[in-house]
Amino acid sequence: MAIDLVTRREWGARQPRGAYGRLSSTRGVKVHYTGGQVSPDIVGDHARCVALVRSIQNHHMDGNGWIDVGYSLLVCPHRKVFEGRGPNHLPAANGSGLNSGHYAVLGLVGSTGFTQPTDDVLHGILDAVEYLRDKGGAGDEIKGHRDGYSTDCPGGPLYAWVRRGAPRPGGGPTDPPDPHPSFPGRVLKYPPVMVGEDVRTWQRQMRRRGWDIDVDGLYGEASRDACRAFQREKGLSATGAVNRATWQATWEEPVT
């Protein structure tokens, strides 16, 4: 499917208040979410998507003092891609010092309300990425806004998808389901540092779920802290040790 691009004129964008910085290439794209409440009603009413994009531009220009909306492109649940600053133009949404490295693509999901990206949102984000590669020299990287910047953006569900390699929805031979290995028979805990492939397997799955954790096969302080936070999130006893229940939850519990 070719990109379903909604031009600035079509969505009623305000004129920018200045000239954009020029970009001829980037390392790739960073994925964002709104970080606020998004009504689930937008899924059934595209006019609400248009209104939300306009409100984001107003906030960026009138609240942040930016010359325009900060994103390169914005994607709604109808697989439509709204033209923001567009290709070859410096975005503003990635953070100070980070905008020249990646374009910025927003998925219209929030931290409350409509939080789980639909397949059409994910397809639309990838349509936007391919468009920026074709028209703007974007590199291969697809990262989250939180990569290199202190923020929760793009939220748990979108970031988990980014961590999985941003696959096209629908699966297929290039996107097999994650295996669910059996509990290794030993509890992973710290101190002391524990080493092994079972540690690496658990760490890898935690990264797929969106946790910021090194996949190094060393169960140390950082792994313990990530485990403890995950256990609290899932209502498990927050021991910081990967027992059988925590191991199974790492594969079986939904990403939040």
Tab-separated table of C-alpha atoms in Angstrom:
chain	number	residue	atom	x	y	z
A	1	MET	CA	0.000	0.000	0.000
A	2	ALA	CA	1.370	3.427	-0.964
A	3	ILE	CA	1.488	6.063	1.747
A	4	ASP	CA	-1.866	7.750	2.394
A	5	LEU	CA	-0.457	11.242	2.903
A	6	VAL	CA	-2.588	14.059	4.307
A	7	THR	CA	-0.925	17.280	3.190
A	8	ARG	CA	-0.614	20.330	5.403
A	9	ARG	CA	-3.194	22.100	3.285
A	10	GLU	CA	-5.616	19.207	3.661
A	11	TRP	CA	-5.421	19.148	7.457
A	12	GLY	CA	-5.447	22.945	7.770
A	13	ALA	CA	-1.943	23.493	9.123
A	14	ARG	CA	-0.819	26.932	10.204
A	15	GLN	CA	2.114	28.432	8.358
A	16	PRO	CA	5.459	28.017	10.132
A	17	ARG	CA	6.826	31.127	11.816
A	18	GLY	CA	10.308	30.713	10.399
A	19	ALA	CA	12.573	28.623	8.197
A	20	TYR	CA	13.309	25.003	9.019
A	21	GLY	CA	16.826	23.743	9.461
A	22	ARG	CA	17.916	21.594	6.535
A	23	LEU	CA	18.521	17.824	6.740
A	24	SER	CA	19.870	15.751	3.874
A	25	SER	CA	20.099	12.481	5.812
A	26	THR	CA	19.660	11.003	9.294
A	27	ARG	CA	20.498	7.767	11.091
A	28	GLY	CA	16.814	6.903	11.019
A	29	VAL	CA	13.546	7.731	12.773
A	30	LYS	CA	12.435	8.116	16.378
A	31	VAL	CA	8.883	7.079	17.268
A	32	HIS	CA	6.746	9.231	19.586
A	33	TYR	CA	3.330	9.230	21.252
A	34	THR	CA	1.285	12.173	22.528
A	35	GLY	CA	2.058	11.584	26.204
A	36	GLY	CA	-1.459	12.698	27.166
A	37	GLN	CA	-5.068	11.576	27.015
A	38	VAL	CA	-6.287	10.483	23.584
A	39	SER	CA	-9.954	9.649	23.217
A	40	PRO	CA	-10.659	6.137	21.891
A	41	ASP	CA	-13.349	7.801	19.758
A	42	ILE	CA	-10.705	8.805	17.213
A	43	VAL	CA	-10.608	5.193	16.004
A	44	GLY	CA	-14.099	5.582	14.562
A	45	ASP	CA	-14.008	9.271	13.633
A	46	HIS	CA	-11.202	10.577	11.425
A	47	ALA	CA	-12.340	14.170	11.982
A	48	ARG	CA	-11.158	13.781	15.577
A	49	CYS	CA	-7.715	12.807	14.293
A	50	VAL	CA	-7.532	15.998	12.227
A	51	ALA	CA	-8.599	18.074	15.234
A	52	LEU	CA	-5.979	16.400	17.417
A	53	VAL	CA	-3.196	17.082	14.913
A	54	ARG	CA	-4.221	20.740	14.793
A	55	SER	CA	-4.229	20.940	18.597
A	56	ILE	CA	-0.729	19.424	18.725
A	57	GLN	CA	0.527	22.046	16.292
A	58	ASN	CA	-1.098	24.810	18.348
A	59	HIS	CA	0.519	23.506	21.531
A	60	HIS	CA	3.948	23.294	19.934
A	61	MET	CA	3.752	26.773	18.451
A	62	ASP	CA	1.876	28.636	21.196
A	63	GLY	CA	2.972	26.613	24.229
A	64	ASN	CA	6.512	25.518	23.358
A	65	GLY	CA	7.323	28.556	21.220
A	66	TRP	CA	8.464	26.406	18.278
A	67	ILE	CA	8.144	27.635	14.713
A	68	ASP	CA	5.819	24.740	13.820
A	69	VAL	CA	4.628	21.312	14.902
A	70	GLY	CA	7.705	19.438	16.090
A	71	TYR	CA	7.176	16.159	14.228
A	72	SER	CA	8.209	15.209	10.727
A	73	LEU	CA	5.053	13.149	10.196
A	74	LEU	CA	2.053	12.155	12.331
A	75	VAL	CA	0.085	8.903	11.992
A	76	CYS	CA	-3.536	8.215	12.915
A	77	PRO	CA	-5.541	4.987	13.470
A	78	HIS	CA	-6.877	5.144	9.898
A	79	ARG	CA	-3.387	4.545	8.446
A	80	LYS	CA	-3.249	8.136	7.282
A	81	VAL	CA	0.060	9.991	7.542
A	82	PHE	CA	-0.179	13.719	8.250
A	83	GLU	CA	2.512	15.948	6.831
A	84	GLY	CA	4.312	17.786	9.631
A	85	ARG	CA	7.672	19.349	8.894
A	86	GLY	CA	8.247	16.660	6.293
A	87	PRO	CA	11.437	15.200	4.836
A	88	ASN	CA	14.706	17.174	4.652
A	89	HIS	CA	13.597	19.452	7.496
A	90	LEU	CA	14.957	19.460	11.046
A	91	PRO	CA	12.320	18.268	13.582
A	92	ALA	CA	12.041	19.710	17.084
A	93	ALA	CA	10.483	16.856	19.063
A	94	ASN	CA	13.474	14.589	19.731
A	95	GLY	CA	15.145	16.868	22.280
A	96	SER	CA	17.932	19.414	22.301
A	97	GLY	CA	20.957	18.168	20.391
A	98	LEU	CA	19.133	15.086	19.097
A	99	ASN	CA	17.045	16.397	16.234
A	100	SER	CA	19.684	16.168	13.534
A	101	GLY	CA	20.200	12.455	14.160
A	102	HIS	CA	16.670	11.208	13.502
A	103	TYR	CA	13.385	12.276	12.004
A	104	ALA	CA	10.419	12.313	14.428
A	105	VAL	CA	7.230	10.330	13.717
A	106	LEU	CA	4.237	10.524	16.059
A	107	GLY	CA	1.668	7.780	16.477
A	108	LEU	CA	-1.628	9.250	17.715
A	109	VAL	CA	-1.826	7.143	20.864
A	110	GLY	CA	-1.688	8.469	24.390
A	111	SER	CA	-0.700	7.601	27.919
A	112	THR	CA	-4.396	7.251	28.812
A	113	GLY	CA	-7.510	6.527	26.775
A	114	PHE	CA	-6.358	5.176	23.415
A	115	THR	CA	-3.017	3.660	24.450
A	116	GLN	CA	-2.652	0.437	22.463
A	117	PRO	CA	-1.607	1.091	18.840
A	118	THR	CA	-3.779	-0.678	16.297
A	119	ASP	CA	-2.325	-2.490	13.318
A	120	ASP	CA	-3.181	0.512	11.143
A	121	VAL	CA	-1.204	2.823	13.450
A	122	LEU	CA	1.823	0.514	13.186
A	123	HIS	CA	1.437	0.162	9.423
A	124	GLY	CA	1.141	3.937	9.152
A	125	ILE	CA	4.298	4.522	11.177
A	126	LEU	CA	6.186	2.154	8.883
A	127	ASP	CA	4.663	3.851	5.829
A	128	ALA	CA	6.006	7.122	7.244
A	129	VAL	CA	9.440	5.585	7.861
A	130	GLU	CA	9.636	4.283	4.293
A	131	TYR	CA	8.558	7.678	2.968
A	132	LEU	CA	11.306	9.421	4.968
A	133	ARG	CA	13.858	6.922	3.714
A	134	ASP	CA	12.765	7.491	0.125
A	135	LYS	CA	12.301	11.267	0.249
A	136	GLY	CA	14.552	12.381	3.103
A	137	GLY	CA	17.553	10.073	3.287
A	138	ALA	CA	16.508	8.503	6.592
A	139	GLY	CA	18.773	5.674	7.732
A	140	ASP	CA	17.785	2.226	8.914
A	141	GLU	CA	17.369	2.941	12.632
A	142	ILE	CA	13.918	2.884	14.208
A	143	LYS	CA	14.166	3.962	17.842
A	144	GLY	CA	11.937	5.312	20.557
A	145	HIS	CA	12.025	8.896	21.763
A	146	ARG	CA	13.291	7.589	25.126
A	147	ASP	CA	16.432	6.236	23.464
A	148	GLY	CA	18.949	8.893	24.469
A	149	TYR	CA	16.397	11.209	26.104
A	150	SER	CA	14.826	11.046	29.580
A	151	THR	CA	11.129	10.458	28.845
A	152	ASP	CA	8.458	7.738	28.893
A	153	CYS	CA	7.735	8.431	25.217
A	154	PRO	CA	6.612	6.547	23.126
A	155	GLY	CA	4.916	4.628	25.967
A	156	GLY	CA	5.108	0.963	26.856
A	157	PRO	CA	3.182	-0.653	23.980
A	158	LEU	CA	4.787	1.353	21.170
A	159	TYR	CA	8.253	1.039	22.679
A	160	ALA	CA	7.881	-2.726	23.061
A	161	TRP	CA	7.028	-2.890	19.347
A	162	VAL	CA	10.104	-0.772	18.528
A	163	ARG	CA	12.243	-3.107	20.657
A	164	ARG	CA	10.912	-6.101	18.692
A	165	GLY	CA	12.337	-4.520	15.571
A	166	ALA	CA	9.187	-2.639	14.499
A	167	PRO	CA	7.726	-5.535	12.458
A	168	ARG	CA	4.858	-5.127	10.043
A	169	PRO	CA	1.645	-6.396	11.708
A	170	GLY	CA	0.539	-9.802	10.536
A	171	GLY	CA	3.724	-11.741	11.215
A	172	GLY	CA	5.128	-14.104	8.665
A	173	PRO	CA	8.439	-15.851	8.165
A	174	THR	CA	10.432	-12.712	9.042
A	175	ASP	CA	8.460	-12.101	12.241
A	176	PRO	CA	8.084	-15.388	14.164
A	177	PRO	CA	6.462	-15.349	17.590
A	178	ASP	CA	8.807	-15.085	20.534
A	179	PRO	CA	9.595	-18.557	21.940
A	180	HIS	CA	8.523	-19.322	25.493
A	181	PRO	CA	11.420	-21.280	27.038
A	182	SER	CA	10.873	-23.339	30.152
A	183	PHE	CA	11.989	-22.027	33.536
A	184	PRO	CA	15.721	-22.862	33.755
A	185	GLY	CA	15.449	-24.442	37.194
A	186	ARG	CA	17.454	-21.875	39.122
A	187	VAL	CA	16.348	-18.540	40.549
A	188	LEU	CA	18.217	-15.597	39.018
A	189	LYS	CA	19.227	-13.183	41.751
A	190	TYR	CA	21.812	-10.650	42.885
A	191	PRO	CA	24.147	-10.488	44.798
A	192	PRO	CA	26.413	-12.066	43.722
A	193	VAL	CA	26.357	-11.567	39.954
A	194	MET	CA	24.970	-14.638	38.198
A	195	VAL	CA	26.160	-15.532	34.703
A	196	GLY	CA	24.576	-17.719	32.037
A	197	GLU	CA	22.493	-18.127	28.911
A	198	ASP	CA	19.336	-18.300	31.046
A	199	VAL	CA	20.149	-14.775	32.245
A	200	ARG	CA	20.670	-13.626	28.659
A	201	THR	CA	17.376	-15.241	27.559
A	202	TRP	CA	15.436	-13.438	30.294
A	203	GLN	CA	17.169	-10.119	29.600
A	204	ARG	CA	16.420	-10.416	25.875
A	205	GLN	CA	12.718	-10.956	26.547
A	206	MET	CA	12.629	-8.009	28.928
A	207	ARG	CA	14.123	-5.807	26.200
A	208	ARG	CA	11.472	-7.055	23.780
A	209	ARG	CA	8.883	-5.936	26.313
A	210	GLY	CA	10.397	-2.437	26.330
A	211	TRP	CA	12.587	-2.497	29.427
A	212	ASP	CA	15.907	-0.648	29.283
A	213	ILE	CA	18.206	-3.530	30.161
A	214	ASP	CA	21.514	-4.785	28.772
A	215	VAL	CA	21.480	-8.260	27.228
A	216	ASP	CA	24.895	-9.294	28.550
A	217	GLY	CA	24.196	-12.550	30.399
A	218	LEU	CA	25.161	-10.948	33.726
A	219	TYR	CA	22.450	-10.768	36.397
A	220	GLY	CA	23.644	-7.821	38.456
A	221	GLU	CA	22.208	-4.724	40.090
A	222	ALA	CA	20.581	-3.320	36.918
A	223	SER	CA	18.850	-6.614	36.128
A	224	ARG	CA	17.665	-6.960	39.716
A	225	ASP	CA	16.195	-3.443	39.685
A	226	ALA	CA	14.423	-4.040	36.356
A	227	CYS	CA	13.054	-7.330	37.699
A	228	ARG	CA	11.794	-5.657	40.865
A	229	ALA	CA	10.005	-2.933	38.868
A	230	PHE	CA	8.471	-5.548	36.556
A	231	GLN	CA	7.263	-7.577	39.550
A	232	ARG	CA	5.594	-4.509	41.061
A	233	GLU	CA	3.926	-3.755	37.722
A	234	LYS	CA	2.513	-7.293	37.513
A	235	GLY	CA	1.480	-7.639	41.154
A	236	LEU	CA	4.184	-10.178	42.013
A	237	SER	CA	6.296	-10.257	45.133
A	238	ALA	CA	8.952	-7.593	44.463
A	239	THR	CA	12.028	-9.592	45.458
A	240	GLY	CA	14.181	-8.664	42.462
A	241	ALA	CA	14.790	-12.361	41.844
A	242	VAL	CA	13.547	-14.176	38.730
A	243	ASN	CA	11.719	-17.172	40.153
A	244	ARG	CA	9.380	-19.460	38.216
A	245	ALA	CA	6.389	-17.105	38.489
A	246	THR	CA	8.400	-14.086	37.325
A	247	TRP	CA	9.978	-16.056	34.462
A	248	GLN	CA	6.559	-17.160	33.211
A	249	ALA	CA	5.099	-13.648	33.575
A	250	THR	CA	7.912	-12.267	31.437
A	251	TRP	CA	6.492	-14.193	28.479
A	252	GLU	CA	2.826	-14.581	29.390
A	253	GLU	CA	1.715	-11.265	30.904
A	254	PRO	CA	0.514	-8.584	28.452
A	255	VAL	CA	2.745	-5.577	27.819
A	256	THR	CA	1.363	-2.472	29.545
